[in-house]
Structures are given as C-alpha cells and as structure tokens.
Amino acid sequence: QVQLVESGGGLVQAGGSLSLSCTASGRTFREAVVGWFRQAPGKEREFVAGISRGGETYYGDSVKGRFTISRDNAKNTVSLQMNSLKPEDTAVYYCARSPRTAFFAPREYVSAQKSYDAWGQGTQVTVSS
C-alpha cells in the first residue's frame, strides 16, 4: 500500500512563502493524479491544487495565482509552492493520490476528494497576520 509523507509546513508571516512536499514510494505515484487539500479548524476540507500524470494543473479559486503545484518524477515527489500567503491559508494541508493513471484528468475529477484513495497524515501551515 502506498504511503504518502508531507513535509514543509510551519509558521510564516502574511505575505511570506512556504513550500510543501509530498513523497511516496512506487511507480504508481509517478503515474497518478496527485492533489493537495486543506482543512482549517471548523471548516470542511477543500481542494487546493492537483496535477495529472500528463502535467495538467488545477487550482482552487482562493489560491489561483499564488500557489504552484509541480511534480518531480525522478524523486517521486509532488510539491506545492505557496507564495503571498494570507492568514486564511492557515490549515492542515494533505496530499492525496488517486488510482487513476490516465494521462489526462478533468478538473471535476482532480478536485473531488472521492477521487483519491490514499492520503498523507497532513502538515500544519500557520500564517500570522
């Protein structure tokens, strides 16, 4: 069973940057849709960003233009670069892997939590004002 490990969370001031990484073992991770989600206290988990096997990227409306998702298949890693952070970005961030290995994946699939069958333990991101 694939295991996902997130790293890179922490405390940052508003306007600052953080980079999160998600690493997993196995060939299926390199070929899979991978997504980032977040959950703030008292709120539902929401879609942040996702990337297909073919490299298509999708973003949640609240992070578009500030966050960038990328993948390094040689390192079996998917990263989330977060710039211009705001206090409302404070949340636990989770990476997730979908079993879908098709080259392309539509936004509706990438942004849906039910598309994913493996989740990391989460990493805390706190943005102070």
Short mmCIF file of C-alpha atoms in Angstrom, two decimals, residues 23-105:
data_model
loop_
_atom_site.label_atom_id
_atom_site.label_comp_id
_atom_site.label_asym_id
_atom_site.label_seq_id
_atom_site.Cartn_x
_atom_site.Cartn_y
_atom_site.Cartn_z
CA THR A 23 6.76 11.97 -1.25
CA ALA A 24 5.63 8.43 -1.85
CA SER A 25 7.02 5.13 -2.91
CA GLY A 26 6.23 3.19 -6.03
CA ARG A 27 5.72 3.61 -9.72
CA THR A 28 2.01 4.19 -9.34
CA PHE A 29 2.66 7.51 -7.61
CA ARG A 30 4.62 8.80 -10.56
CA GLU A 31 1.76 7.90 -12.88
CA ALA A 32 -1.07 9.04 -10.64
CA VAL A 33 -3.16 12.14 -10.22
CA VAL A 34 -1.95 13.84 -7.05
CA GLY A 35 -3.84 16.50 -5.19
CA TRP A 36 -3.39 18.87 -2.29
CA PHE A 37 -6.28 19.61 0.03
CA ARG A 38 -6.52 21.62 3.21
CA GLN A 39 -8.73 21.78 6.25
CA ALA A 40 -8.97 24.76 8.55
CA PRO A 41 -10.45 24.49 12.06
CA GLY A 42 -14.21 24.29 11.92
CA LYS A 43 -14.28 24.08 8.14
CA GLU A 44 -14.64 21.32 5.61
CA ARG A 45 -11.63 20.02 3.74
CA GLU A 46 -11.22 21.84 0.44
CA PHE A 47 -9.35 21.35 -2.80
CA VAL A 48 -6.17 23.39 -3.17
CA ALA A 49 -4.36 22.08 -6.24
CA GLY A 50 -3.92 18.96 -8.33
CA ILE A 51 -1.73 17.61 -11.10
CA SER A 52 -2.39 14.88 -13.61
CA ARG A 53 0.02 12.30 -14.93
CA GLY A 54 0.43 14.42 -18.03
CA GLY A 55 1.25 17.51 -16.01
CA GLU A 56 -2.06 19.38 -16.24
CA THR A 57 -2.54 21.54 -13.17
CA TYR A 58 -5.68 22.78 -11.47
CA TYR A 59 -6.15 25.17 -8.57
CA GLY A 60 -8.79 26.20 -6.13
CA ASP A 61 -10.13 29.70 -6.73
CA SER A 62 -8.74 31.03 -3.45
CA VAL A 63 -5.14 30.08 -4.29
CA LYS A 64 -5.02 30.64 -8.03
CA GLY A 65 -2.12 32.85 -8.98
CA ARG A 66 -0.39 32.37 -5.61
CA PHE A 67 0.23 28.61 -5.39
CA THR A 68 2.02 26.37 -7.86
CA ILE A 69 1.91 22.59 -7.93
CA SER A 70 4.62 20.59 -9.66
CA ARG A 71 5.97 17.08 -9.77
CA ASP A 72 9.44 15.58 -9.97
CA ASN A 73 9.03 12.01 -11.10
CA ALA A 74 12.69 11.22 -10.61
CA LYS A 75 12.24 11.93 -6.91
CA ASN A 76 8.66 10.63 -6.65
CA THR A 77 7.69 14.00 -5.24
CA VAL A 78 4.87 16.46 -5.77
CA SER A 79 5.48 19.95 -4.43
CA LEU A 80 3.23 22.88 -3.60
CA GLN A 81 4.90 26.28 -3.70
CA MET A 82 2.83 28.78 -1.74
CA ASN A 83 3.50 32.48 -2.19
CA SER A 84 1.80 35.62 -0.90
CA LEU A 85 0.37 33.65 1.97
CA LYS A 86 -2.62 35.02 3.85
CA PRO A 87 -3.92 34.26 7.35
CA GLU A 88 -6.87 32.48 5.73
CA ASP A 89 -4.43 29.96 4.24
CA THR A 90 -3.88 28.61 7.75
CA ALA A 91 -4.88 24.94 7.73
CA VAL A 92 -3.64 21.39 7.81
CA TYR A 93 -2.54 20.51 4.30
CA TYR A 94 -2.91 16.97 2.96
CA CYS A 95 -1.61 15.37 -0.18
CA ALA A 96 -3.56 12.57 -1.77
CA ARG A 97 -3.09 10.06 -4.56
CA SER A 98 -5.68 8.90 -7.00
CA PRO A 99 -5.65 5.42 -8.53
CA ARG A 100 -6.29 6.99 -11.93
CA THR A 101 -3.27 6.66 -14.21
CA ALA A 102 -4.74 8.10 -17.40
CA PHE A 103 -2.55 10.73 -18.99
CA PHE A 104 -5.21 13.42 -18.68
CA ALA A 105 -7.76 14.06 -15.97
#
